[in-house]
PDB file of C-alpha atoms (C1' of nucleotides) in Angstrom:
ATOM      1  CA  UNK A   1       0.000   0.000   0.000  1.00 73.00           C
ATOM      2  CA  UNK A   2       1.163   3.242  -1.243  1.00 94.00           C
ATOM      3  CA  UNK A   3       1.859   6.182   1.672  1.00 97.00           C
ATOM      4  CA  UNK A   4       1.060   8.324  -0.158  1.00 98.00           C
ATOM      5  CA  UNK A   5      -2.252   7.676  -1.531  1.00 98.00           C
ATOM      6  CA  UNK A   6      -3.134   6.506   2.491  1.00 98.00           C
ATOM      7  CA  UNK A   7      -2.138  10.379   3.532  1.00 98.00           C
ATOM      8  CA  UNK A   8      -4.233  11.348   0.590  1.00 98.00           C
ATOM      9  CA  UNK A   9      -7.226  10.126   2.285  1.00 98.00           C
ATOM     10  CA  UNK A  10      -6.224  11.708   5.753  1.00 98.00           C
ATOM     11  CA  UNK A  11      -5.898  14.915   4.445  1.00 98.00           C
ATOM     12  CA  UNK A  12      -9.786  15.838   4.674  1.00 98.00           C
ATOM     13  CA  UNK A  13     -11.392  16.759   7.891  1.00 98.00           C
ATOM     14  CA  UNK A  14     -14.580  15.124   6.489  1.00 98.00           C
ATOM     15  CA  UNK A  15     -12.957  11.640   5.971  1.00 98.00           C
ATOM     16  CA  UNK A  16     -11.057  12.144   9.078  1.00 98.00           C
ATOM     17  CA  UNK A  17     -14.478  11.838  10.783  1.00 98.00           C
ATOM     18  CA  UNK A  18     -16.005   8.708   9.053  1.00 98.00           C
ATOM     19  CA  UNK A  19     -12.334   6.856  10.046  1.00 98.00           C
ATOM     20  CA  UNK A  20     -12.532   8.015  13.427  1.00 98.00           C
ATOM     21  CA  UNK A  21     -16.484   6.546  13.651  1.00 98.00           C
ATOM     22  CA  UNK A  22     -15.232   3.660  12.033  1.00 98.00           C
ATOM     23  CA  UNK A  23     -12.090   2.840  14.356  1.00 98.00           C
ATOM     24  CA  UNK A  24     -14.905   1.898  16.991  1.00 97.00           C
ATOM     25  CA  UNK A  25     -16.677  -0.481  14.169  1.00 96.00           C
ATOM     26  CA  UNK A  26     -18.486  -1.024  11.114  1.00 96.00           C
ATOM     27  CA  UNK A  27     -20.791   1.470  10.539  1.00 96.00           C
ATOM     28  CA  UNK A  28     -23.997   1.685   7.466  1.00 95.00           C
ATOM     29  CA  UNK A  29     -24.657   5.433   5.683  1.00 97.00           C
ATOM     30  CA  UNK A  30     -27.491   6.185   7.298  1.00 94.00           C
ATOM     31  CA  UNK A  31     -25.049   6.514  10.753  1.00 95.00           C
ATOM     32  CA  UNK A  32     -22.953   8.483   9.356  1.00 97.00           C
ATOM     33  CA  UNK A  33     -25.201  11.473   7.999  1.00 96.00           C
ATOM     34  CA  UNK A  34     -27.223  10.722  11.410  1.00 95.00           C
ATOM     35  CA  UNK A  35     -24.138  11.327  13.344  1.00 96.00           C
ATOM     36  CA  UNK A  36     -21.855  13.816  10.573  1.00 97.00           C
ATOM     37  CA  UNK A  37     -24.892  16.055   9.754  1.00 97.00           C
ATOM     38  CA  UNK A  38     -23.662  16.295   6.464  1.00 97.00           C
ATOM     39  CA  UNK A  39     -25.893  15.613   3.210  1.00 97.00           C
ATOM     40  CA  UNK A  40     -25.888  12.223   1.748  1.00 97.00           C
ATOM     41  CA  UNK A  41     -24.121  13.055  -1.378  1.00 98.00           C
ATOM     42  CA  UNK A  42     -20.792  13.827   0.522  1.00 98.00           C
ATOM     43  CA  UNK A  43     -20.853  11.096   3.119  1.00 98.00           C
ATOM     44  CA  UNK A  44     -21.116   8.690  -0.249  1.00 98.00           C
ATOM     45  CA  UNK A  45     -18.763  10.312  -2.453  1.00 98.00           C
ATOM     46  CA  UNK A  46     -15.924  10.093   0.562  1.00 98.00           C
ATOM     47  CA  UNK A  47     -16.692   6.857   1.307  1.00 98.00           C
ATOM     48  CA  UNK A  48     -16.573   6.084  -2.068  1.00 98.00           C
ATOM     49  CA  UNK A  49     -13.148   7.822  -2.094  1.00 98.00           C
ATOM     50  CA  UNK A  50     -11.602   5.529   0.867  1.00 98.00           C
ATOM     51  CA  UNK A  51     -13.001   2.614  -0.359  1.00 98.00           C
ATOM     52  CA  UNK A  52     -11.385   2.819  -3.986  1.00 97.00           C
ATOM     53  CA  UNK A  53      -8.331   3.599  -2.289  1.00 97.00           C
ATOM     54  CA  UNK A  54      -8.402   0.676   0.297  1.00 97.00           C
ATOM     55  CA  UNK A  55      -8.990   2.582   3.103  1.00 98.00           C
ATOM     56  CA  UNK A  56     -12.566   0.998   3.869  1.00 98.00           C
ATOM     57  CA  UNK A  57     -14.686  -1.940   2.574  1.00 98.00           C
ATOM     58  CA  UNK A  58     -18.206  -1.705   2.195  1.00 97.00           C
ATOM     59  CA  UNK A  59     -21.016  -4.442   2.120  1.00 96.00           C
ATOM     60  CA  UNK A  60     -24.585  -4.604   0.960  1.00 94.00           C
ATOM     61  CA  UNK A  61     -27.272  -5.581   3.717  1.00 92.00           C
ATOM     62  CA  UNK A  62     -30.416  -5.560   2.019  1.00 89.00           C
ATOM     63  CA  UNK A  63     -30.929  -1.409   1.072  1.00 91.00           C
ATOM     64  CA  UNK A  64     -28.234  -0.350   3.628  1.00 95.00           C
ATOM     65  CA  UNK A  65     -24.362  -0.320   3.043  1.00 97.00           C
ATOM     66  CA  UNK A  66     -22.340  -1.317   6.030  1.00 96.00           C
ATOM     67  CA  UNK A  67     -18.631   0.263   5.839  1.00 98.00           C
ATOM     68  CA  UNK A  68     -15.882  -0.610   7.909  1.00 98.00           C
ATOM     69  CA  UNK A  69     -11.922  -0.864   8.541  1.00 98.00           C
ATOM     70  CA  UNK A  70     -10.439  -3.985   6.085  1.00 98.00           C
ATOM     71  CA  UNK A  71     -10.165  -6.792   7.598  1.00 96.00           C
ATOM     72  CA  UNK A  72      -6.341  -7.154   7.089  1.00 96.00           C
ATOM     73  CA  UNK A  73      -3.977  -3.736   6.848  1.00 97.00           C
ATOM     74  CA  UNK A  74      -0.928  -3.085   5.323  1.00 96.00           C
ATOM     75  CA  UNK A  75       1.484  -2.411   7.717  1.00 97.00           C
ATOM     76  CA  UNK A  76       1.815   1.765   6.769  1.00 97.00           C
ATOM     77  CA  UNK A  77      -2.271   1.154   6.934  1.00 98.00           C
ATOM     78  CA  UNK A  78      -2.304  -0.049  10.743  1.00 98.00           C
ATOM     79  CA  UNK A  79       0.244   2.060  11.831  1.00 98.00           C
ATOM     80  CA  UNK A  80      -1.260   5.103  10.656  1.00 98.00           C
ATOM     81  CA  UNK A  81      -4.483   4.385  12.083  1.00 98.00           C
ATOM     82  CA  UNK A  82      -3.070   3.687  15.268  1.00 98.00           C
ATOM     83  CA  UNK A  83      -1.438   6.718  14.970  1.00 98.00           C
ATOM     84  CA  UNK A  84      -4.598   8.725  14.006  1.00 98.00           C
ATOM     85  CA  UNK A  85      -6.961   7.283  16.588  1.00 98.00           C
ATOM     86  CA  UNK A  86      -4.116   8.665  19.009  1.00 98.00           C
ATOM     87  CA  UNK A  87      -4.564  12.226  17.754  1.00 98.00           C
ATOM     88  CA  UNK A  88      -7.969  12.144  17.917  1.00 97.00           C
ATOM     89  CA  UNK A  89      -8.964  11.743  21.033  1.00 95.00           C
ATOM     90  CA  UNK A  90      -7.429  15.359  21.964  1.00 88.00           C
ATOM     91  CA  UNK A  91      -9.800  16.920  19.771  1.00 94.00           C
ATOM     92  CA  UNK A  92     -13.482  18.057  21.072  1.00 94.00           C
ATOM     93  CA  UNK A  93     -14.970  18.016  17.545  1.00 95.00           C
ATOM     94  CA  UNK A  94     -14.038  14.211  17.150  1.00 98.00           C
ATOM     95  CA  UNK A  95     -14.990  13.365  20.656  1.00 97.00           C
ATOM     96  CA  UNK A  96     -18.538  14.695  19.836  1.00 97.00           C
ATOM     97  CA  UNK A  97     -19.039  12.713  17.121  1.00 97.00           C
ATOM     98  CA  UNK A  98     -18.202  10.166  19.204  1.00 97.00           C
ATOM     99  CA  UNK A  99     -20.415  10.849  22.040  1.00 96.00           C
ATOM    100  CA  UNK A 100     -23.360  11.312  18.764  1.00 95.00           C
ATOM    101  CA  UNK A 101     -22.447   7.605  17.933  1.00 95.00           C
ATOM    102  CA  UNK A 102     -23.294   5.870  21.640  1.00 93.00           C
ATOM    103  CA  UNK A 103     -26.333   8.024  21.437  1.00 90.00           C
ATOM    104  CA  UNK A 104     -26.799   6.462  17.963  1.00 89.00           C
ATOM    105  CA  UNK A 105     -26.054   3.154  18.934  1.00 85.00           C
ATOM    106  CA  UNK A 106     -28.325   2.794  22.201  1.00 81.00           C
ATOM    107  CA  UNK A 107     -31.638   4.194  21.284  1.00 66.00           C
ATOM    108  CA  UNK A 108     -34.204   5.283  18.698  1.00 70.00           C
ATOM    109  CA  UNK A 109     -34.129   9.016  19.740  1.00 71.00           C
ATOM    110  CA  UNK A 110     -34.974  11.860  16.794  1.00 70.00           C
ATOM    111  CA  UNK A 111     -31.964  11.624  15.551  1.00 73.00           C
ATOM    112  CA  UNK A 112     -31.560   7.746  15.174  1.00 76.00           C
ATOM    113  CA  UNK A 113     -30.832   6.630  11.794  1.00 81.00           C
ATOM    114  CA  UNK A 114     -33.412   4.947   9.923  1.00 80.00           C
ATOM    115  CA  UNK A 115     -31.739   1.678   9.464  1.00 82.00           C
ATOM    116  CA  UNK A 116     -32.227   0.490  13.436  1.00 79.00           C
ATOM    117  CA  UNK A 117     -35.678   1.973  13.577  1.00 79.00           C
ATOM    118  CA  UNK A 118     -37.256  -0.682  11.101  1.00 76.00           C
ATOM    119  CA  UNK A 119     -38.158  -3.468  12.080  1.00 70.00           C
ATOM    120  CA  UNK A 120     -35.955  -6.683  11.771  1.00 67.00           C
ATOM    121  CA  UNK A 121     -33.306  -4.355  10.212  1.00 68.00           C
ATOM    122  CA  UNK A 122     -29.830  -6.566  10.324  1.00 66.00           C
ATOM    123  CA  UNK A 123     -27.600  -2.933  10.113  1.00 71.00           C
ATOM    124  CA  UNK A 124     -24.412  -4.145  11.424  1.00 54.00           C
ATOM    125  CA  UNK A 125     -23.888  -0.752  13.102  1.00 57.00           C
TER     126      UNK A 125
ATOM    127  CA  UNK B   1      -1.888  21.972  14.833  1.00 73.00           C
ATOM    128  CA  UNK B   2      -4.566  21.467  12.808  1.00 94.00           C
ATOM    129  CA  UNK B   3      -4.131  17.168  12.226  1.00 97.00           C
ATOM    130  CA  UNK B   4      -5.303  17.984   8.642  1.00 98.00           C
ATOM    131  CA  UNK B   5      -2.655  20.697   7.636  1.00 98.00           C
ATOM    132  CA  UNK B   6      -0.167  17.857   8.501  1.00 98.00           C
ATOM    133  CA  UNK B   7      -1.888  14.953   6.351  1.00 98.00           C
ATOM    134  CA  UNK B   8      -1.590  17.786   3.497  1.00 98.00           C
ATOM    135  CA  UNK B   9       1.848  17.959   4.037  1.00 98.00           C
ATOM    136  CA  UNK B  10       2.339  14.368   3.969  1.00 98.00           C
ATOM    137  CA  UNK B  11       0.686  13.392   0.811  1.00 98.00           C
ATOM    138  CA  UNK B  12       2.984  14.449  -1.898  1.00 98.00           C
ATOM    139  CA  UNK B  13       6.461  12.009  -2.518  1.00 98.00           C
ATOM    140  CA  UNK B  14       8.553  14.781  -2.616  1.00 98.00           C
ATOM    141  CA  UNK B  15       7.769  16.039   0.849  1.00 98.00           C
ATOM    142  CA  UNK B  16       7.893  12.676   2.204  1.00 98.00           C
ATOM    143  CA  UNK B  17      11.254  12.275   1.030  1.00 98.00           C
ATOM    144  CA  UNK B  18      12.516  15.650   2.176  1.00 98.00           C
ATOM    145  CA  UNK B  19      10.996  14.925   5.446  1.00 98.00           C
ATOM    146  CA  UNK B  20      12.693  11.408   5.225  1.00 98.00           C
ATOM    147  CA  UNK B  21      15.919  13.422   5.469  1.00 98.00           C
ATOM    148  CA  UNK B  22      15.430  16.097   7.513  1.00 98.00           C
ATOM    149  CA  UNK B  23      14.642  13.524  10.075  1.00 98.00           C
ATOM    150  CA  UNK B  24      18.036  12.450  10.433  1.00 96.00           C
ATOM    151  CA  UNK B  25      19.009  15.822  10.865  1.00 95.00           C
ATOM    152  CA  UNK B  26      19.439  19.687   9.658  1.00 96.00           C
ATOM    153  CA  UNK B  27      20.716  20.380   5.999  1.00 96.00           C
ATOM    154  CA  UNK B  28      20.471  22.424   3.156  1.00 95.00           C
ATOM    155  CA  UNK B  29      19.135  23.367  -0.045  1.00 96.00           C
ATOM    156  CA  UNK B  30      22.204  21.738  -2.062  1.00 94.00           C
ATOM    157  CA  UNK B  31      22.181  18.729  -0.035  1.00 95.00           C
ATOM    158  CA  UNK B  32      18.744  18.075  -1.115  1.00 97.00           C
ATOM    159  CA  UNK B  33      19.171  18.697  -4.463  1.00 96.00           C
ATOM    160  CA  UNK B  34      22.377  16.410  -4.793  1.00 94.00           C
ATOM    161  CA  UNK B  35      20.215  13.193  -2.936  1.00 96.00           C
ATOM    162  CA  UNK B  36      17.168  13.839  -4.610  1.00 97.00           C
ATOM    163  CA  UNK B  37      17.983  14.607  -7.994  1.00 96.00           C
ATOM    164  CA  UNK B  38      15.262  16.840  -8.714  1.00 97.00           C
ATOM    165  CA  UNK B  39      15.273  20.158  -9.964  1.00 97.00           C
ATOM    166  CA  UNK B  40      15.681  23.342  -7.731  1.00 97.00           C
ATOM    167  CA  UNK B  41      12.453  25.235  -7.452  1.00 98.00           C
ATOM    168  CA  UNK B  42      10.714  22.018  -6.933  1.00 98.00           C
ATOM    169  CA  UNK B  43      12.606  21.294  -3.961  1.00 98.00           C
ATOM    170  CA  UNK B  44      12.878  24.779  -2.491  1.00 98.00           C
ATOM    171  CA  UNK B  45       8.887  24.976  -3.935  1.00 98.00           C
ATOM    172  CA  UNK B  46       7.786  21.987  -1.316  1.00 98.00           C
ATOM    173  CA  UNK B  47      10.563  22.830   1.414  1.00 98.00           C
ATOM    174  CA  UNK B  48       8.790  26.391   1.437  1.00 98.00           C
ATOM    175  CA  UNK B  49       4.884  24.539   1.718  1.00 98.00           C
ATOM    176  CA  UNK B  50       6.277  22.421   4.690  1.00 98.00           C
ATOM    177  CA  UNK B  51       7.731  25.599   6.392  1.00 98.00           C
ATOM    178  CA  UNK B  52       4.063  27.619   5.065  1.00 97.00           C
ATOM    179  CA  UNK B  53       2.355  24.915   7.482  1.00 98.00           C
ATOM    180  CA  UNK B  54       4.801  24.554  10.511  1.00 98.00           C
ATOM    181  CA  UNK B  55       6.263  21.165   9.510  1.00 98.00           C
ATOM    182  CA  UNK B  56       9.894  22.778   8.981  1.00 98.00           C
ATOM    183  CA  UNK B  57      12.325  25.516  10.424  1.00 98.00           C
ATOM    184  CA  UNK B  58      14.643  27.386   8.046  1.00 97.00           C
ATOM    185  CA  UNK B  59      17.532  29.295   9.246  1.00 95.00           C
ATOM    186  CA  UNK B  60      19.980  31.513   6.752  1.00 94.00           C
ATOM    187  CA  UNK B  61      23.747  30.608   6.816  1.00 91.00           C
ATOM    188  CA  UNK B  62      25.694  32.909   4.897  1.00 89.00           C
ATOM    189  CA  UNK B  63      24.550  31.594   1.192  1.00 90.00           C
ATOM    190  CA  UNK B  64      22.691  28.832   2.149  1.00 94.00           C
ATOM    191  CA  UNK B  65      19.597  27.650   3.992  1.00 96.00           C
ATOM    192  CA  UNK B  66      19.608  25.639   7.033  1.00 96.00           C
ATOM    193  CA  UNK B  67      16.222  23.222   6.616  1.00 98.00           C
ATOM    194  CA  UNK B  68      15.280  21.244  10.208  1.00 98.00           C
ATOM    195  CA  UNK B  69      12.152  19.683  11.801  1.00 98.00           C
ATOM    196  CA  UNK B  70      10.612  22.070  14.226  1.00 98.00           C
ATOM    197  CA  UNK B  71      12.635  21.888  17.833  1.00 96.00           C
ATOM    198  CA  UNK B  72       9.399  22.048  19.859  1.00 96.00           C
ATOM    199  CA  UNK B  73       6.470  19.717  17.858  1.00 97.00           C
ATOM    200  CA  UNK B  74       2.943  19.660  18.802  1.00 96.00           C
ATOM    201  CA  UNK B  75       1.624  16.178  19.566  1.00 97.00           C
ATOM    202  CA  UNK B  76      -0.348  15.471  16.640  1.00 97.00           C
ATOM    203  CA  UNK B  77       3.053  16.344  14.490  1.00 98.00           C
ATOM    204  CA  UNK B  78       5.421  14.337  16.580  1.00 98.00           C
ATOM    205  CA  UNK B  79       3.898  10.978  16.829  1.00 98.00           C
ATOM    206  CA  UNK B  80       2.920  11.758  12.718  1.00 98.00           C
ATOM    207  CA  UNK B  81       6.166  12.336  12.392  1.00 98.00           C
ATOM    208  CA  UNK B  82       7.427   8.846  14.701  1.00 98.00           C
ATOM    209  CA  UNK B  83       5.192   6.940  12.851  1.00 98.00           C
ATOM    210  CA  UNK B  84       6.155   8.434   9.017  1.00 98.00           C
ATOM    211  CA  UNK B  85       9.634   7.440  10.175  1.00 98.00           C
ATOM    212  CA  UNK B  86       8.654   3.742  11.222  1.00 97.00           C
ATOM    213  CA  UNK B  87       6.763   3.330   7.637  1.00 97.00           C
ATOM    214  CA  UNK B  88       9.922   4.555   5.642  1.00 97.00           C
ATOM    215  CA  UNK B  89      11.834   1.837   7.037  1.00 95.00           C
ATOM    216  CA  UNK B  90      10.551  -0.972   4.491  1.00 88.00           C
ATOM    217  CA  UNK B  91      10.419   1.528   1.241  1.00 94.00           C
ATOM    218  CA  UNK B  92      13.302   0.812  -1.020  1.00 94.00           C
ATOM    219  CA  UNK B  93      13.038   4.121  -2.195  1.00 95.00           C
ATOM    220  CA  UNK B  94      13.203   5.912   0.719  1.00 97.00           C
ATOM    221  CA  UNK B  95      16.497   3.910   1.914  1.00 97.00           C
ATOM    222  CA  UNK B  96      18.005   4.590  -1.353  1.00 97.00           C
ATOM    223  CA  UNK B  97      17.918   8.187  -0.032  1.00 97.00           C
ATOM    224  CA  UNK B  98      19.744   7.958   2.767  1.00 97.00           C
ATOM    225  CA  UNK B  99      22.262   5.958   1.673  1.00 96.00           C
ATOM    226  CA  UNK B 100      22.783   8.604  -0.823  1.00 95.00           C
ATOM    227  CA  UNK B 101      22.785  11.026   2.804  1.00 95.00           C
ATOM    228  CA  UNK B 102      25.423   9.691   4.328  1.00 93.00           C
ATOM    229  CA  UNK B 103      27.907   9.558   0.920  1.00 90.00           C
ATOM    230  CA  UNK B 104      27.295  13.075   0.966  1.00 88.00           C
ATOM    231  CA  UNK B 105      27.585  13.606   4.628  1.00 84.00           C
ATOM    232  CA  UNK B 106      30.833  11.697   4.669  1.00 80.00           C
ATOM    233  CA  UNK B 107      32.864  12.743   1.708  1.00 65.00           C
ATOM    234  CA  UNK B 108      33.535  14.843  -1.427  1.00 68.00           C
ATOM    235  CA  UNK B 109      32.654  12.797  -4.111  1.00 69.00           C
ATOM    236  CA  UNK B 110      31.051  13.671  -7.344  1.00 67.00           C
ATOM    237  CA  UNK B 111      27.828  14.324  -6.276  1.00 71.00           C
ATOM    238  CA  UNK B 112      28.786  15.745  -3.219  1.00 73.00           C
ATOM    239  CA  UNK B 113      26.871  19.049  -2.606  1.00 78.00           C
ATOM    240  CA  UNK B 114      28.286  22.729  -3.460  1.00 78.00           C
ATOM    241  CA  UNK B 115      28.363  23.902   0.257  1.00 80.00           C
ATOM    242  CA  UNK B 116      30.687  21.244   1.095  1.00 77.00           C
ATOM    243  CA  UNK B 117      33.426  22.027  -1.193  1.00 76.00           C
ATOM    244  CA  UNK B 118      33.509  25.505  -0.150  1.00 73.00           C
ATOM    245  CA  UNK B 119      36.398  26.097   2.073  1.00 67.00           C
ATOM    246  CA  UNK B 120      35.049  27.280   5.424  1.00 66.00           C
ATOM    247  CA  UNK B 121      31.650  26.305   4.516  1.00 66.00           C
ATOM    248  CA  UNK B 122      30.022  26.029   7.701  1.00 65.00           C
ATOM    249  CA  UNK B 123      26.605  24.135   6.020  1.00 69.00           C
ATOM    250  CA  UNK B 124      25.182  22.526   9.196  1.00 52.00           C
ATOM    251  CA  UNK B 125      24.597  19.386   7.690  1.00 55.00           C
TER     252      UNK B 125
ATOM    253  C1'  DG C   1     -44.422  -4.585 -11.754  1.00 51.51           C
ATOM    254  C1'  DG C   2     -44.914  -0.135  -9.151  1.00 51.51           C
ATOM    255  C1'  DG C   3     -43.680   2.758  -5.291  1.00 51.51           C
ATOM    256  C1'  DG C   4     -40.562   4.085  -2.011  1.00 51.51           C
ATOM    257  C1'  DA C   5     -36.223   4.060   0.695  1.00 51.51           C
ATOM    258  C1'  DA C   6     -31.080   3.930   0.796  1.00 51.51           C
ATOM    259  C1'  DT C   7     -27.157   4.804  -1.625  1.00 51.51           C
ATOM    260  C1'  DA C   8     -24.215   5.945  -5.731  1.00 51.51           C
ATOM    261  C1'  DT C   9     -23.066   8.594  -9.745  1.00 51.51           C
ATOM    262  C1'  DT C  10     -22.939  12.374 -12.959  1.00 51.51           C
ATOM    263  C1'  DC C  11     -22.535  17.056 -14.043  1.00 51.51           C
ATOM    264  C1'  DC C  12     -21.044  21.610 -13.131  1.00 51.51           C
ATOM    265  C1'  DG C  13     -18.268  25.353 -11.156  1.00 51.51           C
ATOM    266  C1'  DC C  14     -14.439  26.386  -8.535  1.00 51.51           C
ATOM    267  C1'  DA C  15     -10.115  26.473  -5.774  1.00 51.51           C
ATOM    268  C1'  DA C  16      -5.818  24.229  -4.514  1.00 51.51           C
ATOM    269  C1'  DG C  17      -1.668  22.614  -5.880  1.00 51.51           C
ATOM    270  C1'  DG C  18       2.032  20.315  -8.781  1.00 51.51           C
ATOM    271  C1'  DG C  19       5.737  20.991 -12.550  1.00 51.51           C
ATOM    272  C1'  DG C  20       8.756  23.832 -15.182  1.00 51.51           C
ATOM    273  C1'  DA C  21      10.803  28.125 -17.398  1.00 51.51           C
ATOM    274  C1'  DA C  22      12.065  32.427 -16.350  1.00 51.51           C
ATOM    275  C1'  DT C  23      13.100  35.903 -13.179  1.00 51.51           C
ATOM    276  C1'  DA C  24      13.962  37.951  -8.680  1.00 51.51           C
ATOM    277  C1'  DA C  25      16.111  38.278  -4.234  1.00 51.51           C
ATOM    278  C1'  DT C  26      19.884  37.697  -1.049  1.00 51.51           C
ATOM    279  C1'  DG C  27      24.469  37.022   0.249  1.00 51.51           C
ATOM    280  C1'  DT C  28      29.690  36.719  -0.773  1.00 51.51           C
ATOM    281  C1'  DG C  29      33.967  38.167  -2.368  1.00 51.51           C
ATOM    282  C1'  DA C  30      37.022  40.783  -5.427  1.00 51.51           C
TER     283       DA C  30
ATOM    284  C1'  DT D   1      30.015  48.197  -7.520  1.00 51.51           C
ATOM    285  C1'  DC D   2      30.170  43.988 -10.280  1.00 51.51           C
ATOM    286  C1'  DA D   3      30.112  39.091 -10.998  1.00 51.51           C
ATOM    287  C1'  DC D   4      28.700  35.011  -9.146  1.00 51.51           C
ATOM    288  C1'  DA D   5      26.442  31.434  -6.238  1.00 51.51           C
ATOM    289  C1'  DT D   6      22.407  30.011  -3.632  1.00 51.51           C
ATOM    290  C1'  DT D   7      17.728  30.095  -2.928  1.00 51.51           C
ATOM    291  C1'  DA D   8      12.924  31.995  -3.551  1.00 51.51           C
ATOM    292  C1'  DT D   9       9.145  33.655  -6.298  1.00 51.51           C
ATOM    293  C1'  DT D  10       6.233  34.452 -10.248  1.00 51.51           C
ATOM    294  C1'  DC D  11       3.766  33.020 -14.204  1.00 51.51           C
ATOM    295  C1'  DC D  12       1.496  29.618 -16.933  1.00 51.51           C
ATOM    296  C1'  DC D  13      -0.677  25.198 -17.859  1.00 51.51           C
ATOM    297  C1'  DC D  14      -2.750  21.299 -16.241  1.00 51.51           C
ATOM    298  C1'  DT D  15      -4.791  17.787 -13.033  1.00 51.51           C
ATOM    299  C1'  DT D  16      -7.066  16.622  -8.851  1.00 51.51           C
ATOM    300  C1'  DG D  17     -10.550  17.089  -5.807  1.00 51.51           C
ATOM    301  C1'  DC D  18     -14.378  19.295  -3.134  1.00 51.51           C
ATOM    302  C1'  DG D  19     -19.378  20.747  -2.825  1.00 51.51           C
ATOM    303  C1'  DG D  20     -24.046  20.608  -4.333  1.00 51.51           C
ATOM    304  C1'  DA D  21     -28.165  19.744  -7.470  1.00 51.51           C
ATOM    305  C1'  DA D  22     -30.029  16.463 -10.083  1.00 51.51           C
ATOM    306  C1'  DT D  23     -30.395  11.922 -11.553  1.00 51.51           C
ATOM    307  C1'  DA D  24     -29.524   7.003 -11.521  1.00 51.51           C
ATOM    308  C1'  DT D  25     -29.132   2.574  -9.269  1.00 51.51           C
ATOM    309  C1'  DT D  26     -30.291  -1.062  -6.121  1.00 51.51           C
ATOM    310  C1'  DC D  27     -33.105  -3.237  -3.001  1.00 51.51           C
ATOM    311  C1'  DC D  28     -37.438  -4.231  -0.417  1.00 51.51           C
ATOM    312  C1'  DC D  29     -42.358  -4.669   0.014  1.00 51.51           C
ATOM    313  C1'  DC D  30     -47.057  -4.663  -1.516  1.00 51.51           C
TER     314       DC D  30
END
DNA sequence: GGGGAATATTCCGCAAGGGGAATAATGTGA
DNA sequence: TCACATTATTCCCCTTGCGGAATATTCCCC
C-alpha cells in the first residue's frame, strides 16, 4: 500500500471523521449522515473515495451499506491508524461525534438513523 | 496543529522524502538537491509549503539555507512524524535516499553538494 | 411490476496545488 | 560596484478534488 495515496485520504477533515467513527466499528450510511450532519451526497462520495483507495470496505445488507476498517492492513495502513486514533482523542470536535455515535447506537431518539428503527433491520452498526 | 494541515503535508512524494531526510538531521538546499535529484524550485517549492504549514524551520547561513524539523512539535506532528519514520523503514526508495545522505555527509565525491566544497563552509549538515 | 427508501453517480463550477521556465532576491567576495 | 552562487518567487498550464443539485441505481415490500 502506497503512503502516499493513504495520507491522501487523511488529508480531509470530512474523511477524518467517518475513520474516526469507524475505528470503533463497522458502521452503514445512514449513521454516518445521522451522526456527521452532512448531506448524503458527501458522506457517499468520501466513502466512495476511501473505499477505492483501500482505506474501507463496504457491504450490501439488504438497502443499507455497512462500511468498515479492512479486515487485514498493510502495515503503513495499521500504523497510521493507530497513529490517528491517538490524535484524535485530543480533539473536542471528534470526541462529539463520538459521544453522537453511543447516542446512535443505544436508542431510537430523533436523531436515530433509519436503518435500526425498522423493524428486523440486520444494520451491522 | 490542525491534524489535517499535517496529512496535506504528507501526501505528496517529494515532501515525504525531504521529510525522510530532515529527520536524520538539519541540511540544506544543495544537499537536497544532490540526494534527490530533482530540480531546484521544486525542492525549495515543497521545502517552502512544509515551512508555510509549521512542519519545517529554516535558518539563513551565509549563502545557504539551514532546513530542520521544528525543535518544539505539537503532539499530533510528533507521533505523525514517529510513525512516518517507522513506515519509511521498508520503502526501497526511501532507503536509497539515505544511503545517498550519508555519501554526501561523509565525503567529497562527485555528487557531493556545493556547500561542502567551499572552504570554510560552515553548512550545518 | 410499481412505489418508495437507501445509496451511488454524474454534471457543473471552482479552488488548490504540482511541474517547469524564467526571473527575482539575497548574500559573498574581489 | 560587479560578478557570481544560492535560494525563492512568479507566471502559466494542467490535473485533482471538493461541494451541491439532479439523476440514476439497487433493493425491499405490496
Amino acid at each position: 500500500m502506497d503512503l502516499v495515496r493513504i495520507y491522501q485520504c487523511l488529508c480531509d477533515r470530512t474523511r477524518l471523521r467517518l475513520l474516526n467513527l469507524l475505528l470503533h466499528g463497522p458502521l452503514c450510511v445512514c449513521h454516518f449522515q445521522a451522526i456527521l450532519r452532512e448531506p448524503q451526497v458527501k458522506i457517499s462520495k468520501h466513502l466512495g473515495y476511501l473505499r477505492r483507495n483501500g482505506l474501507v470496505e463496504a457491504e450490501r445488507q439488504s438497502n443499507w451499506m455497512i462500511y468498515r476498517l479492512p479486515a487485514k492492513q498493510a502495515p503503513g495502513l495499521k500504523a497510521n491508524l493507530a497513529c490517528l486514533q491517538d490524535c484524535l482523542r485530543e480533539d473536542r470536535g471528534f470526541r462529539e461525534d463520538l459521544e453522537r455515535l453511543r447516542k446512535v447506537r443505544g436508542g431510537l431518539g430523533a436523531d436515530c438513523p433509519t436503518c435500526v428503527r425498522k423493524p428486523g433491520a440486520v444494520c451491522a452498526g
